[in-house]
Each structure stands twice: as C-alpha cells, then as structure tokens.
Short mmCIF file of C-alpha atoms in Angstrom, two decimals:
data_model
loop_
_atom_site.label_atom_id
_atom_site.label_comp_id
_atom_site.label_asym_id
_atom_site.label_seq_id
_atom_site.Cartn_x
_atom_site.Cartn_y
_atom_site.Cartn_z
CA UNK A 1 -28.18 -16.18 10.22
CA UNK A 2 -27.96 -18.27 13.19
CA UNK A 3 -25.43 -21.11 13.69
CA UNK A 4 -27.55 -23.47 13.35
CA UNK A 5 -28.27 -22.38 10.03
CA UNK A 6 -24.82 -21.89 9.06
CA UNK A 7 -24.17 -25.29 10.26
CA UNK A 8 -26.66 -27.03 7.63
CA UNK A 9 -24.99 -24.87 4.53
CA UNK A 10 -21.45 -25.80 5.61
CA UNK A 11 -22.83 -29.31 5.84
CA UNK A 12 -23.88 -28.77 2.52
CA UNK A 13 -21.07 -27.74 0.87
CA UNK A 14 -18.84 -30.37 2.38
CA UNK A 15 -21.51 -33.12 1.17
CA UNK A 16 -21.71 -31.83 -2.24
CA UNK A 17 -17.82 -31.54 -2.39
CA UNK A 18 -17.41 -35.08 -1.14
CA UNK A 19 -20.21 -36.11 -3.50
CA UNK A 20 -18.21 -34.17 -6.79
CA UNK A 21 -14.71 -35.75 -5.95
CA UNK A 22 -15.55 -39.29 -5.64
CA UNK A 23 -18.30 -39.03 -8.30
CA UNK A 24 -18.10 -40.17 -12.43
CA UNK A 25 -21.14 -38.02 -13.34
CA UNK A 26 -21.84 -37.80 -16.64
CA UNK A 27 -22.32 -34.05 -18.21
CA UNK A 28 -23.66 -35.04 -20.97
CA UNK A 29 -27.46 -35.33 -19.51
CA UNK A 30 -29.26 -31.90 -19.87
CA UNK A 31 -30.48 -32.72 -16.12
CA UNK A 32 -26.92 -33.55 -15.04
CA UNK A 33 -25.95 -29.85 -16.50
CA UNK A 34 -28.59 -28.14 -15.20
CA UNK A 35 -28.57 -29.65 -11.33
CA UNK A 36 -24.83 -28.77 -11.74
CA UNK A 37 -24.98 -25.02 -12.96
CA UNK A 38 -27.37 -24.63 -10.04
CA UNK A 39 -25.53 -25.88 -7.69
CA UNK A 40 -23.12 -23.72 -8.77
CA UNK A 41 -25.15 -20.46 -8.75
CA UNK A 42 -26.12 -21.20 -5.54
CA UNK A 43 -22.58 -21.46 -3.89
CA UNK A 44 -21.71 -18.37 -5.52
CA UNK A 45 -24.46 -16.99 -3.65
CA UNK A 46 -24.26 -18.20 -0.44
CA UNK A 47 -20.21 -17.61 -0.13
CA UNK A 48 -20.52 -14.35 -1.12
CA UNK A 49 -18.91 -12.03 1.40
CA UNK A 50 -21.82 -10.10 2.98
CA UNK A 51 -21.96 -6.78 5.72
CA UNK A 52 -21.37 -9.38 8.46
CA UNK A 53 -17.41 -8.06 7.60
CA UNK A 54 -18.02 -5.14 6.62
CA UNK A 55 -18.37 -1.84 9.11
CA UNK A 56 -21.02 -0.30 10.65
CA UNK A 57 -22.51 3.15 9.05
CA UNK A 58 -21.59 5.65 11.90
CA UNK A 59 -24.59 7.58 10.93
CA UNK A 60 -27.23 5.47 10.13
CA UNK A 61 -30.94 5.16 12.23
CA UNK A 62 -30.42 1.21 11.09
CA UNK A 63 -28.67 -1.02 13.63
CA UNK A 64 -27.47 -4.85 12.74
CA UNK A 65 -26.32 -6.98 15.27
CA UNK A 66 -23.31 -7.53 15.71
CA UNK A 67 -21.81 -11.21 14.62
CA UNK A 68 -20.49 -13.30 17.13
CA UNK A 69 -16.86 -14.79 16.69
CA UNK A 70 -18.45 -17.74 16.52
CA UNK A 71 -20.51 -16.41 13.28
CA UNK A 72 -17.42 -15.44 12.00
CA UNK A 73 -15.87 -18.48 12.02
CA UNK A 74 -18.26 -20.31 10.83
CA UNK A 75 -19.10 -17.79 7.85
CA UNK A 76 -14.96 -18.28 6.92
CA UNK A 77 -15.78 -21.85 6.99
CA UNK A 78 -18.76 -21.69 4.71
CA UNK A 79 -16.76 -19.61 1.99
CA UNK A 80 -13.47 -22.19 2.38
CA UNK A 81 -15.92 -24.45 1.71
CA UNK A 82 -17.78 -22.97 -1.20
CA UNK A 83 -14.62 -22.25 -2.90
CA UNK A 84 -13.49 -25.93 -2.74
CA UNK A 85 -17.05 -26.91 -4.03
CA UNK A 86 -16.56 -24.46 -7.08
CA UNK A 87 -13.04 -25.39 -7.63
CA UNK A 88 -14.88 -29.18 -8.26
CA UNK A 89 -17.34 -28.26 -10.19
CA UNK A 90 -14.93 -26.35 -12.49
CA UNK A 91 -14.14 -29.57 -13.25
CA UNK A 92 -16.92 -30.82 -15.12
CA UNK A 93 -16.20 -27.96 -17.71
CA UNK A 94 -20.14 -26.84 -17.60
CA UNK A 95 -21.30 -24.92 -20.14
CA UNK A 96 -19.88 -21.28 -19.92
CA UNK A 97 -18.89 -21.97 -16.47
CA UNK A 98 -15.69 -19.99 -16.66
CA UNK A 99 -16.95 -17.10 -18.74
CA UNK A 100 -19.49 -15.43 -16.29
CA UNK A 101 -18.28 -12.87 -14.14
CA UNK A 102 -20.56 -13.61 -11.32
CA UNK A 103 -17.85 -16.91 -11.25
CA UNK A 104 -14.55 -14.75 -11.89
CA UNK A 105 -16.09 -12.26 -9.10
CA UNK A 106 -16.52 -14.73 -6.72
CA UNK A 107 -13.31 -15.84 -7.03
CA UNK A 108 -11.77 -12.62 -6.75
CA UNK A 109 -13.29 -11.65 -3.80
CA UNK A 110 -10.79 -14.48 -2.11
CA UNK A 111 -7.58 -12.77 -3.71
CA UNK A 112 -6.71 -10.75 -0.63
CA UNK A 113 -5.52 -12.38 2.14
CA UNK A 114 -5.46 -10.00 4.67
CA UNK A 115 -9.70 -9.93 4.20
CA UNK A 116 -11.34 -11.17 7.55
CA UNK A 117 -13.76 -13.54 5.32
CA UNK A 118 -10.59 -15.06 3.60
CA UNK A 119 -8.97 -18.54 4.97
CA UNK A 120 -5.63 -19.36 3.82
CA UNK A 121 -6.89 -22.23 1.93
CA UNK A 122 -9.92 -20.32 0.23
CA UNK A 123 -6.83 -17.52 -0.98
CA UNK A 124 -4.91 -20.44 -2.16
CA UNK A 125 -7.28 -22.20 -4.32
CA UNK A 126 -8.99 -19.07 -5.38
CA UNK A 127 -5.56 -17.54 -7.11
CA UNK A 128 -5.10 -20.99 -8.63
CA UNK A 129 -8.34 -21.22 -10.47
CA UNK A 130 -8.28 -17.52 -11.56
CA UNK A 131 -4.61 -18.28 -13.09
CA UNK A 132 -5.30 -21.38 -14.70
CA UNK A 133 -8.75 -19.43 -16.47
CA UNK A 134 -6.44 -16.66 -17.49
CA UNK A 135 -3.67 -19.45 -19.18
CA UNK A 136 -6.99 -21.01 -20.95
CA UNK A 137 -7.54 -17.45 -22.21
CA UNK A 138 -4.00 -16.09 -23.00
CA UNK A 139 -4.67 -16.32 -26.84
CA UNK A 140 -8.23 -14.23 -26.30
CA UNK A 141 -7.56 -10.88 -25.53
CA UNK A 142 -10.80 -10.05 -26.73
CA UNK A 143 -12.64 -12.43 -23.85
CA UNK A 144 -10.20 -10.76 -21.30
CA UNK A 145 -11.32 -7.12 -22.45
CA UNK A 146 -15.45 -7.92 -21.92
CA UNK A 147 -14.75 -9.58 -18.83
CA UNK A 148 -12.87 -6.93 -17.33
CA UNK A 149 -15.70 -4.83 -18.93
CA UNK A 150 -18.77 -6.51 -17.42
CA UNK A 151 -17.03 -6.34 -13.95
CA UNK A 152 -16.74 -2.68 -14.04
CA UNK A 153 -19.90 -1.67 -14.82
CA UNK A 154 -21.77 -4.20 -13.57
CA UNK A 155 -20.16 -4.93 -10.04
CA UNK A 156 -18.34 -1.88 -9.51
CA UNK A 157 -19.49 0.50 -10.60
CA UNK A 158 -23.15 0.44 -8.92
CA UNK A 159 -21.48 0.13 -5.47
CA UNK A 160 -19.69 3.27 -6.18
CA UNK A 161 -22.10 5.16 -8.21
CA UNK A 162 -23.30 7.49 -4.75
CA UNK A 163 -19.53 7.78 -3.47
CA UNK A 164 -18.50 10.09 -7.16
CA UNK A 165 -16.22 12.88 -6.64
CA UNK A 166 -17.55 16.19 -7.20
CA UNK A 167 -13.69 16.94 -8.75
CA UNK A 168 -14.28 14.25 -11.25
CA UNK A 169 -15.51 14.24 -15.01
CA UNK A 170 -17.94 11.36 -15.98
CA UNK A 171 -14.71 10.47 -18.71
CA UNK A 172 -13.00 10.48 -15.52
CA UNK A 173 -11.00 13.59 -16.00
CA UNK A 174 -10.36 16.63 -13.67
CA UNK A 175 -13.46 18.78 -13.56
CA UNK A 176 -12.49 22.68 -14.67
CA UNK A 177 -15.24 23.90 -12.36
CA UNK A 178 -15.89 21.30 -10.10
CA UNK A 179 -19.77 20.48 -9.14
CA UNK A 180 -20.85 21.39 -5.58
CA UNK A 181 -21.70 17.96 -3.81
CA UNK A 182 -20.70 15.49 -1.10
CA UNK A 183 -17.03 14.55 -0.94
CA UNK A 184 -16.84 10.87 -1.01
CA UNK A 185 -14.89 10.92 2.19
CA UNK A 186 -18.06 11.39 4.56
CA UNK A 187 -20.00 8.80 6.06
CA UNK A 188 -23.48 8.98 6.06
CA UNK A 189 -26.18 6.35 5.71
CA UNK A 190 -25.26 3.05 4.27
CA UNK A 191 -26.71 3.18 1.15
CA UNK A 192 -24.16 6.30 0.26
CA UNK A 193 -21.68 3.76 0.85
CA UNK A 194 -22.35 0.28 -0.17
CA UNK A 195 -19.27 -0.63 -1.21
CA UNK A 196 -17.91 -0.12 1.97
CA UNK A 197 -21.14 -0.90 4.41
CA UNK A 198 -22.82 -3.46 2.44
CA UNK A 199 -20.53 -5.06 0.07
CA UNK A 200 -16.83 -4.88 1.12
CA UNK A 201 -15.49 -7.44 -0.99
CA UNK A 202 -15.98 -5.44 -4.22
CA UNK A 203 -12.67 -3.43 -3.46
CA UNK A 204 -11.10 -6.88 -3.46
CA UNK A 205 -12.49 -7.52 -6.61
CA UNK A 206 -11.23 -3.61 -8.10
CA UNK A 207 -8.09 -4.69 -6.86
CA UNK A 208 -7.50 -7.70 -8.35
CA UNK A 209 -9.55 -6.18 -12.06
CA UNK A 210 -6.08 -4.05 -11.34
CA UNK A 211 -3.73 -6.67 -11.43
CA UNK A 212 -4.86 -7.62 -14.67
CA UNK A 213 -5.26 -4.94 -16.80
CA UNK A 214 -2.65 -3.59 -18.97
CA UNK A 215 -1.92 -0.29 -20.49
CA UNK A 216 -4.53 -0.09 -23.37
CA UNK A 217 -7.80 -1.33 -20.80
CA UNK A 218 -6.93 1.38 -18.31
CA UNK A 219 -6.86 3.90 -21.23
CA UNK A 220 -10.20 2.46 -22.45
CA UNK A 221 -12.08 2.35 -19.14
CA UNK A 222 -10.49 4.80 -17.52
CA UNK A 223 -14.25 6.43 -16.66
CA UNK A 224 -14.40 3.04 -14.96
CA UNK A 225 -11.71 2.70 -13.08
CA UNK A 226 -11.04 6.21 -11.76
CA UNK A 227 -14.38 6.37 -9.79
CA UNK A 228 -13.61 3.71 -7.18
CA UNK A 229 -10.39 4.51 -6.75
CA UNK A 230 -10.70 7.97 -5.80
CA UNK A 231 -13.53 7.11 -3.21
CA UNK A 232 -11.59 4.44 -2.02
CA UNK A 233 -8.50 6.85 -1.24
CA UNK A 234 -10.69 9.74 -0.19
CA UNK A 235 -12.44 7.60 2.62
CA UNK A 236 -12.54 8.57 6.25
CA UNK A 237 -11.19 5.02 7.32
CA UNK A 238 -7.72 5.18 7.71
CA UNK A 239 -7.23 1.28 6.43
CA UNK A 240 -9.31 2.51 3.36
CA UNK A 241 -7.00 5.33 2.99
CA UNK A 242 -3.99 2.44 2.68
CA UNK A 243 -5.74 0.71 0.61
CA UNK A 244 -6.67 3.16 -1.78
CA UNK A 245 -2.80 3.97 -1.58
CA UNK A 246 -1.86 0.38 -2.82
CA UNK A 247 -4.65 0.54 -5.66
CA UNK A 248 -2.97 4.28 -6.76
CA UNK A 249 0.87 2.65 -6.84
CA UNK A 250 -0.92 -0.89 -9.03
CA UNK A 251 -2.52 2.05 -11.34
CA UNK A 252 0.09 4.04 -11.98
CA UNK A 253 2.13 0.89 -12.60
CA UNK A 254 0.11 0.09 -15.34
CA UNK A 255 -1.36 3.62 -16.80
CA UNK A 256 0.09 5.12 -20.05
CA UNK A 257 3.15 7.17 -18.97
CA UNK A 258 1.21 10.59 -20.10
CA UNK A 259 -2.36 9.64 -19.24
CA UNK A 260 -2.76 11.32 -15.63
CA UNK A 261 -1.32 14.73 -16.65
CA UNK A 262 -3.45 14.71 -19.93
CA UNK A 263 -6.29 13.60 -17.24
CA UNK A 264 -5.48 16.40 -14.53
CA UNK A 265 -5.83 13.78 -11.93
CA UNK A 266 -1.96 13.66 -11.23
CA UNK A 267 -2.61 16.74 -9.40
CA UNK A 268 -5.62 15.35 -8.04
CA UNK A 269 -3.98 12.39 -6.50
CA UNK A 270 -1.61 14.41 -5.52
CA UNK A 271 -3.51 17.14 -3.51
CA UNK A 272 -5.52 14.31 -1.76
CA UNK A 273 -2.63 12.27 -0.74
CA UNK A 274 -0.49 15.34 0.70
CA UNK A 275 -2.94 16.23 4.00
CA UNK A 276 -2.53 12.06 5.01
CA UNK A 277 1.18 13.42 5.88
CA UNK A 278 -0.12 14.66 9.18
CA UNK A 279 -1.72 12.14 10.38
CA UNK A 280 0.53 11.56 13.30
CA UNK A 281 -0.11 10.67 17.08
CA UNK A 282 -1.89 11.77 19.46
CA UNK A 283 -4.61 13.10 16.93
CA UNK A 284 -4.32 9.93 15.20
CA UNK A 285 -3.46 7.14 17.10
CA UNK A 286 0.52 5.28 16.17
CA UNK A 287 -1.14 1.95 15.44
CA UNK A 288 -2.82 3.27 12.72
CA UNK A 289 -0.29 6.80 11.72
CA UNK A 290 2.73 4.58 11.16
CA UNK A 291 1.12 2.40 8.44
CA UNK A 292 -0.65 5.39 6.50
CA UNK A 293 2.02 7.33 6.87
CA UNK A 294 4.19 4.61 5.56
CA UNK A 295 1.99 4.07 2.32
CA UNK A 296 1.45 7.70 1.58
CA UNK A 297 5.08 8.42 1.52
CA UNK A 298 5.81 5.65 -0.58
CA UNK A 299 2.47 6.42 -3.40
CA UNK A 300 3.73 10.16 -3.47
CA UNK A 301 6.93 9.52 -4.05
CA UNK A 302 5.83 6.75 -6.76
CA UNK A 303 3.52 9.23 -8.24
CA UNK A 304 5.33 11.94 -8.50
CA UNK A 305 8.20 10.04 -10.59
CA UNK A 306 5.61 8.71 -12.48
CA UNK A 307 4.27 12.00 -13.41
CA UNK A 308 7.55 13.51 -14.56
CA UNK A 309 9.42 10.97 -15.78
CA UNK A 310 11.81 12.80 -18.78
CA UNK A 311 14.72 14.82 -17.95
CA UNK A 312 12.59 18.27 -19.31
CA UNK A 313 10.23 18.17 -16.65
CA UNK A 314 12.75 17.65 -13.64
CA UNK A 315 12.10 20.88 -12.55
CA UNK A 316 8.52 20.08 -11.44
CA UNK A 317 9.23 16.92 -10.10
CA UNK A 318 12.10 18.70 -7.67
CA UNK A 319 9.58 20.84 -6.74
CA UNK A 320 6.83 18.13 -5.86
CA UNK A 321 9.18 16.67 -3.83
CA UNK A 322 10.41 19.88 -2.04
CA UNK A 323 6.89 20.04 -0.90
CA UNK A 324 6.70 16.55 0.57
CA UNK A 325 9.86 16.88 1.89
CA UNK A 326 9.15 20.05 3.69
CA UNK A 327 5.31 19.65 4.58
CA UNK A 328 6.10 15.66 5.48
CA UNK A 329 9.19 15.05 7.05
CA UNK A 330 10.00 18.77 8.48
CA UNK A 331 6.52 19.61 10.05
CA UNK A 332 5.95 15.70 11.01
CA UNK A 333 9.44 15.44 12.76
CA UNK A 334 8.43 19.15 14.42
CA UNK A 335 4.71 17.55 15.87
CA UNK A 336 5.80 13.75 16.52
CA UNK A 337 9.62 13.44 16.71
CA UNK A 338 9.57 12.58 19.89
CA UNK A 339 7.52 9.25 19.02
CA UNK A 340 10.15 7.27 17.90
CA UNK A 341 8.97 5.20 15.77
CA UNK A 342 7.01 8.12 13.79
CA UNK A 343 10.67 9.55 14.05
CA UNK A 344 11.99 6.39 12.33
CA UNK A 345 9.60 6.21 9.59
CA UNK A 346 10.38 9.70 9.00
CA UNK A 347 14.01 9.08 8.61
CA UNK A 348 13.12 5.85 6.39
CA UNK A 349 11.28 8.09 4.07
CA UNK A 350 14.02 11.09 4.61
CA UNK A 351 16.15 8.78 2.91
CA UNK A 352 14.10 7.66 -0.01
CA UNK A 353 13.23 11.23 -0.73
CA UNK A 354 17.17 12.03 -0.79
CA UNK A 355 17.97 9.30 -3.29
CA UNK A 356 15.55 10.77 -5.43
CA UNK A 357 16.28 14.54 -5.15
CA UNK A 358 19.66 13.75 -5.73
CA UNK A 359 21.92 16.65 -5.45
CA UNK A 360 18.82 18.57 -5.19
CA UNK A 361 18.68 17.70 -1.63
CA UNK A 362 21.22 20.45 -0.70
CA UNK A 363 18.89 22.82 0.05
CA UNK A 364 17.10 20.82 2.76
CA UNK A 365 20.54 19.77 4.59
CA UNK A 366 20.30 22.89 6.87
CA UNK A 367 17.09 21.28 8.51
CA UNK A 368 17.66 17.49 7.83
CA UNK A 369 21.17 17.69 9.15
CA UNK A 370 20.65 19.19 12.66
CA UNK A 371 17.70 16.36 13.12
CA UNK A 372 20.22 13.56 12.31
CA UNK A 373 22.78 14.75 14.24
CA UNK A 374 20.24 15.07 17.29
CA UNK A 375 19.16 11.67 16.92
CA UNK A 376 22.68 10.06 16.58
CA UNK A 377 23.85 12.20 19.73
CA UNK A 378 20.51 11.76 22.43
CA UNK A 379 21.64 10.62 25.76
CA UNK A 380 19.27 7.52 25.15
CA UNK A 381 19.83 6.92 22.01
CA UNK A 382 21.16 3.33 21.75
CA UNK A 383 17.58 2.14 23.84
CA UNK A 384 16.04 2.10 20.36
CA UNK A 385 18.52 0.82 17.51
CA UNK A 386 16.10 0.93 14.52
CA UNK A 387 16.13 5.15 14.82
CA UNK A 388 19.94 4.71 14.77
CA UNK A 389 19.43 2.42 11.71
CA UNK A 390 17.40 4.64 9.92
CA UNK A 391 18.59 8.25 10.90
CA UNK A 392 22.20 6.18 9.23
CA UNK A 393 20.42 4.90 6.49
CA UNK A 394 19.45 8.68 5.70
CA UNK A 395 22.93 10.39 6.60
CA UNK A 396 24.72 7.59 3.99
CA UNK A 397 21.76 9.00 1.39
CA UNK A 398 22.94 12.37 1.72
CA UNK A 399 26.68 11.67 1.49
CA UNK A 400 26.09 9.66 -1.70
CA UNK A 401 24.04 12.39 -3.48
CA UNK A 402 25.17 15.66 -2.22
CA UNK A 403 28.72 15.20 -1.45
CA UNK A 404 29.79 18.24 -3.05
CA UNK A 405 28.34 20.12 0.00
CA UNK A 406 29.02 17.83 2.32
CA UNK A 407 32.15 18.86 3.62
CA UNK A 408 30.37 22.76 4.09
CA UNK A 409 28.58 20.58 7.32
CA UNK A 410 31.00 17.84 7.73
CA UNK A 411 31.28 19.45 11.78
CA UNK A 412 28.00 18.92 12.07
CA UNK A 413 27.69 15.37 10.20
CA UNK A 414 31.11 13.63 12.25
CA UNK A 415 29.92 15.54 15.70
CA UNK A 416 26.67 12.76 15.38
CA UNK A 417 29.06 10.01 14.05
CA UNK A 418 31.50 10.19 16.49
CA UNK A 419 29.32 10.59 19.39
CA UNK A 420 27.39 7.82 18.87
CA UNK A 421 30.43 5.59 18.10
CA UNK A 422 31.84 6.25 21.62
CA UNK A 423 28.85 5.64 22.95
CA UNK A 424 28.66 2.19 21.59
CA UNK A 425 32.39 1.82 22.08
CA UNK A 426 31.73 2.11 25.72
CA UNK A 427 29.09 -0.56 26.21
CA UNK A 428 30.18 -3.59 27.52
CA UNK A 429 29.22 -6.02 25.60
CA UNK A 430 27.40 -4.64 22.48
CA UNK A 431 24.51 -6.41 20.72
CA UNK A 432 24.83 -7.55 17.13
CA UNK A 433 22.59 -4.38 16.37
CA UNK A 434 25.08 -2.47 17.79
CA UNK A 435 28.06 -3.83 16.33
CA UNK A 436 26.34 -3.89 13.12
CA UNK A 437 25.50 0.25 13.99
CA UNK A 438 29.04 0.49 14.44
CA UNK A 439 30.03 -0.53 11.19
CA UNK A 440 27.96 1.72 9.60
CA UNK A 441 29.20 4.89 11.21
CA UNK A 442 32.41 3.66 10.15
CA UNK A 443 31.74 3.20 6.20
CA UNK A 444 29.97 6.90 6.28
CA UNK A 445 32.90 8.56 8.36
CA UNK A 446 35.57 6.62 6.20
CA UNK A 447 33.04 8.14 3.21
CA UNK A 448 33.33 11.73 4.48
CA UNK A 449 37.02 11.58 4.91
CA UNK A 450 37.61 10.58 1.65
CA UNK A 451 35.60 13.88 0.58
CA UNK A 452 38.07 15.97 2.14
CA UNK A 453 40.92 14.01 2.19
CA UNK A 454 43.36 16.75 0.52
CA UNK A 455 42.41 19.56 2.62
CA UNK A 456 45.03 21.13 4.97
CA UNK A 457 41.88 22.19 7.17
CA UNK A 458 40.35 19.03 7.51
CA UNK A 459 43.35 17.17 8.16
CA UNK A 460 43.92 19.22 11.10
CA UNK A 461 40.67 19.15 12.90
CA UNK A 462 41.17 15.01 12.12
CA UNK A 463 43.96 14.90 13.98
CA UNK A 464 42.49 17.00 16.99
CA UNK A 465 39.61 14.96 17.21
CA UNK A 466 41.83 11.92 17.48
CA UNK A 467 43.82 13.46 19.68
CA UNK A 468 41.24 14.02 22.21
CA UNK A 469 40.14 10.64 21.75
CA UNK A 470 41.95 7.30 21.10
CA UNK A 471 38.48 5.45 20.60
CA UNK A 472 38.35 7.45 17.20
CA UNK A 473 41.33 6.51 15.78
CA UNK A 474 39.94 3.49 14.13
CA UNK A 475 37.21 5.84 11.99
CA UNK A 476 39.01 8.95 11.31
CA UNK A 477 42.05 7.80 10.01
CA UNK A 478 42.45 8.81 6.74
#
C-alpha cells in the first residue's frame, strides 16, 4: 500500500471519528444502523495487523517488499486511529456490536504493548473497551464461554492448524507413539506458518483469550488451547521462544492443579523448555541469550512446582530441579561464565533454584560454592557490581536453607566474604553500590558466625583471621 493510500484511510478514520463525536445520530433508522455496522466492519478490516509486521519466511521462493519506516508509521497511525473510531461507534450500542468476535479480536490484537503495530494510545483504549465489555458481561458466563469458543476455533486455530506437534493428541494429550511429521519449530514456506508470517497478531489475541479464561474453559478446550501454545514455544525465533514462555507461566496459572500430568504434557513442556538452557553466547548472541535464558529459568522453575505441588511427590520435584540445576546453571557457568552478565543471570537463577530446593541444595554446594567464592574473590571484581549483587543474593540463599552444612564449607564461604570486603574497604571513596555490597557481606558473615558461634574451632580461626587483619574486625566479631 503506498503512502498515499495510507494517507486517504487515515484521513478517513479521523473524519469519521470527528464526524461520530460531535454527531446526535439517531440509531433508530434501519439506514442509520446499517451505514454504522459497516463502517464498523470496515475499520475492523482495514486496522487489522497484516505481514507488513510480521517476518519474512526464510525459505520461501515469495519475496514482499520490505515496508519503509515511513509505512510503518503510518500503518501505527491508521490502527490508533481505527481503534478510536471503534471505541465511538461502541457508543451507539449497534445491534450485536459487542458480541462478535471479529470486534473482541480486533481489540485484542492491541493488548500487547510491546507489538510494533501497537501505539500507546491504541493499547490504552483497546484494554478499556475490552474491560468495560467484560463488566457488561460479568453475570453471563455462558456469553463469555462461546466467545472464548468462537475465537479458538475460528481465529486460532486455522493459523495454527499446519504448525501441530507430531507429540500431540488431537484432545491435546501426549501422544504414546508419537506420529512421524514436521516439528513445528522449522521454517519453511509461509503458508506452514501463518500465524507467524502472515498473521502475527493472532498470538496477541491467544494471549490475551489466556488472560481470561479460568480453570473450567482451559479444561474444556484444552484441544484448543494446547496447539498454539506448543508451536509458539517450539519456534525457531528466539522472541517466539519468550513468548511462548510467558503464555506456558499464564497457563499453568490458570490450569487445574492435576490436568498436565493427567495430560502427559508436563513432561512435554518440560523436555522442550530444558535444551533453551544453552542458549548462551557466542552461538547465540547475549542480546538475545540473556532474555531467553531469563524466561526459561523462570517457566521451569514455575512448572515444575506446579507439577508437584503436595508434599508426596517432593521427591520428583527435587529431582526436576537437580536437573535444571545441574544441566542450567553448572554447564552454562562452565561455557559462558566468563560473560558476565550470562554469569549474573546465572547466579540470579542459582538463587531462586536454592530457595526452592531448600535443604535439598546440599548436594550441589560442592560446585555452587567454589563458583561464588571465585566471583566474590576476582581481581576485577568490583568493575561490575550487579555479579557481586547477585553471586550475594545466591550465597544468603544457601545460608538460609542449608545452614546445617554450612559450617562443613564455612572456609570456603568467609575466604569470598572477606576478600571482597577488603577489597571494598580499600577503595577510596566507595559508590553507594559498594557500600550497599558491603552491607551485605556483613549480614551473611554476621549469619555464618552465628551458625558456629559455640564452636571452640571456629572461634579460633575467627580470631586468626582478625588477627591478620584489623579491617575484619567489624564482620567477624561474634
């Protein structure tokens, strides 16, 4: 479309807009209704996010050219625009107008504000008009359930239909032998994909069909909703990947607390989450590792508590956590430690998967340790405080839920500590991050004291330490 032509329809828009706000029209006339309802049909049309945002098939003998930032603009303008135009003609309370999902759709293509085709204002107005439809239907459960229906099968699912997992049922279920067929995470031509080539708003949509569905609708279109998802997470494109991440966590959220183990696809999200651990640099570059890695940390984790939520079935869920623990943050730290800020996302998450080992988290202390301690003592250590901040943030973890071994490696855990406090001690004049570093190491070495404090042994390799060093004397008093 040239921008020209995009010209004239924003013109349009605005004019009919202006024309609705400052207009008594009476709704009453059949002509009135019908001029209005198509007026209304047609913005839905034209502000309809189209493969102008979307990407380009990688594969594919068809080329499009490529919009212009210009175009852009202009096509954000156009769907501001639109949405204002419907948000007036919601007004005159047409016939049906808020019970069609092409209308609902529309909207919710506008919920996500991180989408290139979304404004600020277009977000906005969009969330307000879907929440005021929702307060006008709170007493209708059963108009919620056939909208949420129509949706699914008739704008989500056909954009998925070519992307199903081999793995999956068609109720949605774990297949026992699964079929032999194209993963969903290969590109090939666009029409394999045209949810994600053609029409890349309709993940928008899923998402925000997610936010509103509550136990009993995910139960009773679970052959629905399990489709998208999956493809979503299983794409190649690493911001697909996060996304699908986000739409796993809303899922689980809402799913019956027993319906992905009766399903077999807790193990299924499970096993395709786990390889996104190694994503790190150089085969994947940082700008895109860190914020993967960040989201499939957070889902597995989230998952896997999820999955085993009763006290009987803590033995599996130490064990799925064992294995993120070890094939995550051990054999990350061993490819890209020495990327810091993979190395402080890895201590971030260290610490998360600590707290909820609990005391279970001995038996990974002989590796986790060592790292910390590395970190805390590197001659350059203080050039990037938010490692300090985290690889703390981890080492208070550990003291809080496996102090009953702590003082088994309490050499190893002060040698860190104290290090790095003398370092700081030394500088000049100390940042606030600093100072606020310093306080830390002295709550966890005031911690660890107090672990020990009635040992003979301790006591005297306390006093040596201070001893040696005056600067100490204000943490390792007892």
């Amino acid at each position: 479309m040239s921008l020209s032509l995009l010209f004239q329809v924003h013109e349009h828009l605005l004019a009919g807009e202006k024309y609705l706000c400052n207009s008594d029209i009476d709704m009453t006339i059949p002509v009135n209704q019908a001029a209005a309802v198509q007026l209304r049909d047609w913005t839905i049309d034209v502000i309809q996010p189209t493969n102008a945002f979307a990407e380009e098939a990688p594969f594919t003998a068809e080329t499009r050219p490529v919009a212009s930032q210009d175009e852009v603009t202009w096509r954000v303008l156009i769907k501001t625009a639109g949405v204002f135009l419907l948000s007036q003609l919601r007004r005159l309370q047409l016939p049906d107008l808020e019970h069609t999902a092409p209308f609902i759709a529309c909207l919710a293509s506008f919920t996500n504000a991180g989408d290139p085709w979304t404004s600020d204002d277009a977000h906005g107005l969009s969330r307000l008009m879907l929440s005021e439809y929702f307060e006008s239907i709170k007493d209708k459960p059963k108009a919620l359930e056939d909208l949420i229906m129509n949706l699914l099968r008739e704008r989500v699912k056909p954009l998925f239909v070519k992307s199903r997992n081999p793995i999956l049922t068609e109720a949605g279920r774990k297949a026992i032998s699964p079929a032999i067929g194209n993963s969903s995470s290969t590109d090939f031509e666009s029409a394999d994909k045209p949810w994600k080539f053609e029409s890349p708003h309709i993940v928008t949509v899923f998402e925000w069909i997610l936010q509103q569905i509550d136990a009993s609708l995910v139960e009773a279109h679970w052959p629905l909703v399990i489709p998208p998802l999956l493809a979503t997470l299983d794409d190649v494109s690493i911001k697909y990947k996060i996304r699908g991440c986000k739409l796993l966590q809303m899922l689980v959220r809402v799913a019956p607390a027993n319906l992905l183990e009766r399903s077999g696809l807790g193990e299924v999200f499970h096993n395709t989450l786990t390889p996104y651990l190694l994503y790190l640099p150089s085969l994947t570059p940082e700008e895109e590792s860190t914020p993967l890695l960040d989201s499939t940390y957070d889902t597995l984790i989230f998952l896997t508590r999820a999955r085993y939520p009763n006290p009987d079935t803590g033995t599996q869920k130490i064990k799925n956590l064992d294995a993120i623990f070890r094939y995550g943050i051990l054999k990350g730290y061993a490819h890209a430690g020495e990327n810091v800020r993979i190395a402080e996302l890895l201590m971030q998450k260290s610490a998360d998967l600590v707290s909820a080992m609990k005391i279970y988290c001995v038996k990974h202390l002989k590796n986790l340790l060592p790292i910390i301690s590395g970190i805390l003592t590197a001659p350059f250590a203080l050039a990037y405080t938010p490692l300090l901040v985290a690889s703390l943030q981890t080492l208070r973890a550990v003291v809080m839920n496996a102090w009953p071994e702590v003082g088994f490696y309490r050499g190893e855990i002060l040698e860190g500590l104290v290090i790095c406090w003398c370092r700081i001690a030394d500088e000049e004049e100390p940042t606030n991050e600093l100072v606020e570093i310093q306080a830390s190491i002295k709550e966890i070495v005031r911690a660890v004291v107090q672990l020990f404090k009635n040992d003979e042994q301790a006591e005297k390799e306390l006093k040596m330490l201070k001893d040696c060093d005056a600067r100490l004397e204000a943490i390792l008093t007892i």
